[in-house]
Amino acid sequence: MLLTTALAVIALVLDQVTKRIVENNMYEGQVIDVFPPLLRWYFIRNSGAAFSMGESVTWVFTIIQAAVLIYVAVFLVRKIGSLPWALALGGLMGGVAGNLTDRLFRAPSFGRGHVVDFIALPNFAIFNVADMFIVCSMIGICLLLFTGREVDGKRVEHAKKTKRTHGAETEAQGNE
């Protein structure tokens, strides 16, 4: 739990510090080539979700982010039984907390704030550090689930084999 919390705090701080640096050193709409043409800083304020979708319902994203953060912090963190889950959930909490902080405390108003985005890749979205933590964490969570690793550290694979074997035996007995 300590590792999860530490990673969440690191992600939140990195996200907020980088956004503050961008706000203090760039003007909105400014583009700075970093590694042309692969990477550039492009300062925008995003009122919507990914790819600026849902710009008129910013408050919905605030509620969803708060719900995700509360659910993970209250219900999942105490069940963590493996290092990969600790990292995945810590990164997810930190990323969600970073964007939620923007929604709560940035203009135009509480709960409807615009998220600062600034990392631009060619032919892709403009995003931020919080988004990177969220995406990497969700990829990790999907991999953990696909490989049968539960939050508590147990593997599901054995239970599935038992069910399949038992189901096959039951079906075979019914055919006799």
PDB file of C-alpha atoms in Angstrom:
ATOM      1  CA  MET A   1       0.000   0.000   0.000  1.00  0.00           C
ATOM      2  CA  LEU A   2       2.913   2.356   0.701  1.00  0.00           C
ATOM      3  CA  LEU A   3       4.352   1.789  -2.785  1.00  0.00           C
ATOM      4  CA  THR A   4       0.956   2.389  -4.387  1.00  0.00           C
ATOM      5  CA  THR A   5       0.464   5.624  -2.475  1.00  0.00           C
ATOM      6  CA  ALA A   6       4.026   6.777  -3.189  1.00  0.00           C
ATOM      7  CA  LEU A   7       3.625   6.181  -6.930  1.00  0.00           C
ATOM      8  CA  ALA A   8       0.255   7.971  -6.919  1.00  0.00           C
ATOM      9  CA  VAL A   9       1.811  10.999  -5.210  1.00  0.00           C
ATOM     10  CA  ILE A  10       4.810  10.978  -7.585  1.00  0.00           C
ATOM     11  CA  ALA A  11       2.499  10.837 -10.621  1.00  0.00           C
ATOM     12  CA  LEU A  12       0.307  13.642  -9.275  1.00  0.00           C
ATOM     13  CA  VAL A  13       3.276  15.873  -8.443  1.00  0.00           C
ATOM     14  CA  LEU A  14       5.016  15.238 -11.796  1.00  0.00           C
ATOM     15  CA  ASP A  15       1.795  16.007 -13.622  1.00  0.00           C
ATOM     16  CA  GLN A  16       1.066  19.224 -11.761  1.00  0.00           C
ATOM     17  CA  VAL A  17       4.683  20.458 -11.879  1.00  0.00           C
ATOM     18  CA  THR A  18       4.960  19.907 -15.637  1.00  0.00           C
ATOM     19  CA  LYS A  19       1.637  21.661 -16.212  1.00  0.00           C
ATOM     20  CA  ARG A  20       2.789  24.598 -14.098  1.00  0.00           C
ATOM     21  CA  ILE A  21       6.050  24.817 -16.070  1.00  0.00           C
ATOM     22  CA  VAL A  22       4.094  24.860 -19.328  1.00  0.00           C
ATOM     23  CA  GLU A  23       1.683  27.527 -18.069  1.00  0.00           C
ATOM     24  CA  ASN A  24       4.539  29.721 -16.817  1.00  0.00           C
ATOM     25  CA  ASN A  25       6.727  29.414 -19.923  1.00  0.00           C
ATOM     26  CA  MET A  26       4.365  29.069 -22.866  1.00  0.00           C
ATOM     27  CA  TYR A  27       1.285  30.836 -24.142  1.00  0.00           C
ATOM     28  CA  GLU A  28      -1.796  28.870 -25.062  1.00  0.00           C
ATOM     29  CA  GLY A  29      -1.526  27.589 -28.633  1.00  0.00           C
ATOM     30  CA  GLN A  30       2.277  27.855 -28.692  1.00  0.00           C
ATOM     31  CA  VAL A  31       4.167  24.981 -30.294  1.00  0.00           C
ATOM     32  CA  ILE A  32       7.795  24.142 -29.484  1.00  0.00           C
ATOM     33  CA  ASP A  33       9.612  21.445 -31.449  1.00  0.00           C
ATOM     34  CA  VAL A  34      11.435  19.069 -29.110  1.00  0.00           C
ATOM     35  CA  PHE A  35      12.439  16.189 -31.411  1.00  0.00           C
ATOM     36  CA  PRO A  36      10.969  17.173 -34.774  1.00  0.00           C
ATOM     37  CA  PRO A  37       8.880  15.671 -36.242  1.00  0.00           C
ATOM     38  CA  LEU A  38       8.280  13.086 -33.485  1.00  0.00           C
ATOM     39  CA  LEU A  39       7.706  15.211 -30.406  1.00  0.00           C
ATOM     40  CA  ARG A  40       6.681  18.754 -29.704  1.00  0.00           C
ATOM     41  CA  TRP A  41       5.153  20.748 -26.884  1.00  0.00           C
ATOM     42  CA  TYR A  42       1.779  22.189 -27.876  1.00  0.00           C
ATOM     43  CA  PHE A  43       0.017  24.023 -25.042  1.00  0.00           C
ATOM     44  CA  ILE A  44      -3.758  23.690 -25.053  1.00  0.00           C
ATOM     45  CA  ARG A  45      -6.493  23.614 -22.438  1.00  0.00           C
ATOM     46  CA  ASN A  46      -8.830  20.675 -22.957  1.00  0.00           C
ATOM     47  CA  SER A  47     -12.379  20.988 -21.664  1.00  0.00           C
ATOM     48  CA  GLY A  48     -13.331  17.525 -22.910  1.00  0.00           C
ATOM     49  CA  ALA A  49     -12.048  13.992 -22.600  1.00  0.00           C
ATOM     50  CA  ALA A  50      -9.647  12.188 -24.932  1.00  0.00           C
ATOM     51  CA  PHE A  51      -9.430  13.874 -28.331  1.00  0.00           C
ATOM     52  CA  SER A  52     -11.493  16.788 -26.856  1.00  0.00           C
ATOM     53  CA  MET A  53     -14.715  14.752 -26.953  1.00  0.00           C
ATOM     54  CA  GLY A  54     -17.567  15.834 -24.689  1.00  0.00           C
ATOM     55  CA  GLU A  55     -16.499  19.440 -24.249  1.00  0.00           C
ATOM     56  CA  SER A  56     -19.989  20.478 -23.147  1.00  0.00           C
ATOM     57  CA  VAL A  57     -20.175  17.933 -20.305  1.00  0.00           C
ATOM     58  CA  THR A  58     -16.933  18.585 -18.422  1.00  0.00           C
ATOM     59  CA  TRP A  59     -18.704  18.102 -15.092  1.00  0.00           C
ATOM     60  CA  VAL A  60     -19.446  14.461 -16.040  1.00  0.00           C
ATOM     61  CA  PHE A  61     -15.704  13.762 -16.369  1.00  0.00           C
ATOM     62  CA  THR A  62     -15.152  15.315 -12.953  1.00  0.00           C
ATOM     63  CA  ILE A  63     -17.689  12.951 -11.396  1.00  0.00           C
ATOM     64  CA  ILE A  64     -16.277   9.912 -13.214  1.00  0.00           C
ATOM     65  CA  GLN A  65     -12.698  10.755 -12.230  1.00  0.00           C
ATOM     66  CA  ALA A  66     -13.690  11.291  -8.605  1.00  0.00           C
ATOM     67  CA  ALA A  67     -15.597   7.980  -8.578  1.00  0.00           C
ATOM     68  CA  VAL A  68     -12.653   6.077 -10.087  1.00  0.00           C
ATOM     69  CA  LEU A  69     -10.216   7.605  -7.623  1.00  0.00           C
ATOM     70  CA  ILE A  70     -12.438   6.838  -4.629  1.00  0.00           C
ATOM     71  CA  TYR A  71     -13.170   3.287  -5.810  1.00  0.00           C
ATOM     72  CA  VAL A  72      -9.515   2.429  -6.368  1.00  0.00           C
ATOM     73  CA  ALA A  73      -8.345   4.101  -3.139  1.00  0.00           C
ATOM     74  CA  VAL A  74     -11.085   2.687  -0.898  1.00  0.00           C
ATOM     75  CA  PHE A  75     -11.869  -0.731  -2.342  1.00  0.00           C
ATOM     76  CA  LEU A  76      -8.913  -1.959  -4.408  1.00  0.00           C
ATOM     77  CA  VAL A  77      -5.763  -0.657  -2.712  1.00  0.00           C
ATOM     78  CA  ARG A  78      -6.341  -2.647   0.473  1.00  0.00           C
ATOM     79  CA  LYS A  79      -6.651  -5.859  -1.583  1.00  0.00           C
ATOM     80  CA  ILE A  80      -3.315  -5.471  -3.386  1.00  0.00           C
ATOM     81  CA  GLY A  81      -1.207  -8.581  -3.090  1.00  0.00           C
ATOM     82  CA  SER A  82       1.419  -8.152  -5.805  1.00  0.00           C
ATOM     83  CA  LEU A  83       3.961  -5.608  -6.993  1.00  0.00           C
ATOM     84  CA  PRO A  84       2.516  -5.299 -10.532  1.00  0.00           C
ATOM     85  CA  TRP A  85      -0.938  -4.452  -9.143  1.00  0.00           C
ATOM     86  CA  ALA A  86       0.594  -1.978  -6.685  1.00  0.00           C
ATOM     87  CA  LEU A  87       2.321  -0.187  -9.564  1.00  0.00           C
ATOM     88  CA  ALA A  88      -0.685  -0.288 -11.886  1.00  0.00           C
ATOM     89  CA  LEU A  89      -3.137   1.039  -9.322  1.00  0.00           C
ATOM     90  CA  GLY A  90      -0.703   3.638  -7.995  1.00  0.00           C
ATOM     91  CA  GLY A  91      -0.104   4.983 -11.498  1.00  0.00           C
ATOM     92  CA  LEU A  92      -3.829   4.995 -12.217  1.00  0.00           C
ATOM     93  CA  MET A  93      -4.652   6.869  -9.009  1.00  0.00           C
ATOM     94  CA  GLY A  94      -1.919   9.443  -9.599  1.00  0.00           C
ATOM     95  CA  GLY A  95      -2.951  10.036 -13.196  1.00  0.00           C
ATOM     96  CA  VAL A  96      -6.621  10.353 -12.366  1.00  0.00           C
ATOM     97  CA  ALA A  97      -5.795  12.642  -9.435  1.00  0.00           C
ATOM     98  CA  GLY A  98      -3.717  14.853 -11.746  1.00  0.00           C
ATOM     99  CA  ASN A  99      -6.496  15.421 -14.243  1.00  0.00           C
ATOM    100  CA  LEU A 100      -9.113  15.636 -11.472  1.00  0.00           C
ATOM    101  CA  THR A 101      -7.068  18.406  -9.851  1.00  0.00           C
ATOM    102  CA  ASP A 102      -7.303  20.354 -13.118  1.00  0.00           C
ATOM    103  CA  ARG A 103     -11.066  19.753 -13.345  1.00  0.00           C
ATOM    104  CA  LEU A 104     -11.588  20.932  -9.785  1.00  0.00           C
ATOM    105  CA  PHE A 105      -9.242  23.906  -9.524  1.00  0.00           C
ATOM    106  CA  ARG A 106      -8.539  25.340 -12.970  1.00  0.00           C
ATOM    107  CA  ALA A 107     -10.593  27.859 -14.931  1.00  0.00           C
ATOM    108  CA  PRO A 108     -13.307  28.293 -15.913  1.00  0.00           C
ATOM    109  CA  SER A 109     -14.872  27.038 -12.655  1.00  0.00           C
ATOM    110  CA  PHE A 110     -14.805  24.440  -9.909  1.00  0.00           C
ATOM    111  CA  GLY A 111     -15.659  20.994 -11.270  1.00  0.00           C
ATOM    112  CA  ARG A 112     -15.532  22.187 -14.879  1.00  0.00           C
ATOM    113  CA  GLY A 113     -11.875  23.156 -15.170  1.00  0.00           C
ATOM    114  CA  HIS A 114      -9.934  22.607 -18.353  1.00  0.00           C
ATOM    115  CA  VAL A 115      -7.075  20.107 -18.337  1.00  0.00           C
ATOM    116  CA  VAL A 116      -3.662  21.376 -19.430  1.00  0.00           C
ATOM    117  CA  ASP A 117      -2.310  19.250 -22.295  1.00  0.00           C
ATOM    118  CA  PHE A 118       1.041  19.817 -23.958  1.00  0.00           C
ATOM    119  CA  ILE A 119       2.696  16.628 -25.259  1.00  0.00           C
ATOM    120  CA  ALA A 120       2.053  16.285 -28.983  1.00  0.00           C
ATOM    121  CA  LEU A 121       2.926  13.336 -31.190  1.00  0.00           C
ATOM    122  CA  PRO A 122       2.359  13.398 -34.955  1.00  0.00           C
ATOM    123  CA  ASN A 123      -1.145  12.364 -36.038  1.00  0.00           C
ATOM    124  CA  PHE A 124      -2.183  11.686 -32.465  1.00  0.00           C
ATOM    125  CA  ALA A 125      -3.758  13.384 -29.470  1.00  0.00           C
ATOM    126  CA  ILE A 126      -2.213  16.095 -27.334  1.00  0.00           C
ATOM    127  CA  PHE A 127      -1.873  14.804 -23.782  1.00  0.00           C
ATOM    128  CA  ASN A 128      -0.116  15.278 -20.441  1.00  0.00           C
ATOM    129  CA  VAL A 129       1.820  13.335 -17.801  1.00  0.00           C
ATOM    130  CA  ALA A 130      -1.376  12.257 -16.007  1.00  0.00           C
ATOM    131  CA  ASP A 131      -2.680  10.780 -19.259  1.00  0.00           C
ATOM    132  CA  MET A 132       0.561   8.817 -19.671  1.00  0.00           C
ATOM    133  CA  PHE A 133       0.186   7.317 -16.198  1.00  0.00           C
ATOM    134  CA  ILE A 134      -3.461   6.460 -16.843  1.00  0.00           C
ATOM    135  CA  VAL A 135      -2.783   4.791 -20.199  1.00  0.00           C
ATOM    136  CA  CYS A 136       0.276   2.847 -19.010  1.00  0.00           C
ATOM    137  CA  SER A 137      -1.599   1.743 -15.884  1.00  0.00           C
ATOM    138  CA  MET A 138      -4.622   0.598 -17.866  1.00  0.00           C
ATOM    139  CA  ILE A 139      -2.387  -1.382 -20.224  1.00  0.00           C
ATOM    140  CA  GLY A 140      -0.794  -2.969 -17.175  1.00  0.00           C
ATOM    141  CA  ILE A 141      -4.168  -3.750 -15.622  1.00  0.00           C
ATOM    142  CA  CYS A 142      -5.379  -5.356 -18.864  1.00  0.00           C
ATOM    143  CA  LEU A 143      -2.228  -7.487 -19.043  1.00  0.00           C
ATOM    144  CA  LEU A 144      -2.638  -8.531 -15.420  1.00  0.00           C
ATOM    145  CA  LEU A 145      -6.251  -9.510 -15.995  1.00  0.00           C
ATOM    146  CA  PHE A 146      -5.521 -11.310 -19.278  1.00  0.00           C
ATOM    147  CA  THR A 147      -2.787 -13.333 -17.576  1.00  0.00           C
ATOM    148  CA  GLY A 148      -5.139 -14.294 -14.757  1.00  0.00           C
ATOM    149  CA  ARG A 149      -3.597 -12.232 -11.977  1.00  0.00           C
ATOM    150  CA  GLU A 150      -6.105 -10.951  -9.450  1.00  0.00           C
ATOM    151  CA  VAL A 151      -5.581  -7.821  -7.345  1.00  0.00           C
ATOM    152  CA  ASP A 152      -4.855  -9.977  -4.303  1.00  0.00           C
ATOM    153  CA  GLY A 153      -1.950 -11.628  -6.146  1.00  0.00           C
ATOM    154  CA  LYS A 154      -3.668 -14.953  -6.797  1.00  0.00           C
ATOM    155  CA  ARG A 155      -3.806 -16.504 -10.238  1.00  0.00           C
ATOM    156  CA  VAL A 156      -7.193 -17.345 -11.730  1.00  0.00           C
ATOM    157  CA  GLU A 157      -5.815 -19.887 -14.185  1.00  0.00           C
ATOM    158  CA  HIS A 158      -6.169 -22.833 -11.760  1.00  0.00           C
ATOM    159  CA  ALA A 159      -9.819 -22.083 -11.063  1.00  0.00           C
ATOM    160  CA  LYS A 160     -10.618 -21.872 -14.778  1.00  0.00           C
ATOM    161  CA  LYS A 161      -8.921 -25.215 -15.473  1.00  0.00           C
ATOM    162  CA  THR A 162     -10.845 -26.799 -12.635  1.00  0.00           C
ATOM    163  CA  LYS A 163     -14.144 -25.432 -13.963  1.00  0.00           C
ATOM    164  CA  ARG A 164     -13.359 -26.597 -17.502  1.00  0.00           C
ATOM    165  CA  THR A 165     -12.349 -30.054 -16.332  1.00  0.00           C
ATOM    166  CA  HIS A 166     -15.336 -30.357 -14.027  1.00  0.00           C
ATOM    167  CA  GLY A 167     -17.653 -29.087 -16.776  1.00  0.00           C
ATOM    168  CA  ALA A 168     -16.264 -31.645 -19.244  1.00  0.00           C
ATOM    169  CA  GLU A 169     -16.688 -34.464 -16.691  1.00  0.00           C
ATOM    170  CA  THR A 170     -20.279 -33.413 -15.981  1.00  0.00           C
ATOM    171  CA  GLU A 171     -21.045 -33.253 -19.708  1.00  0.00           C
ATOM    172  CA  ALA A 172     -19.470 -36.670 -20.280  1.00  0.00           C
ATOM    173  CA  GLN A 173     -21.529 -38.173 -17.458  1.00  0.00           C
ATOM    174  CA  GLY A 174     -24.710 -36.688 -18.940  1.00  0.00           C
ATOM    175  CA  ASN A 175     -23.955 -38.344 -22.294  1.00  0.00           C
ATOM    176  CA  GLU A 176     -23.600 -41.828 -20.795  1.00  0.00           C
TER     177      GLU A 176
END
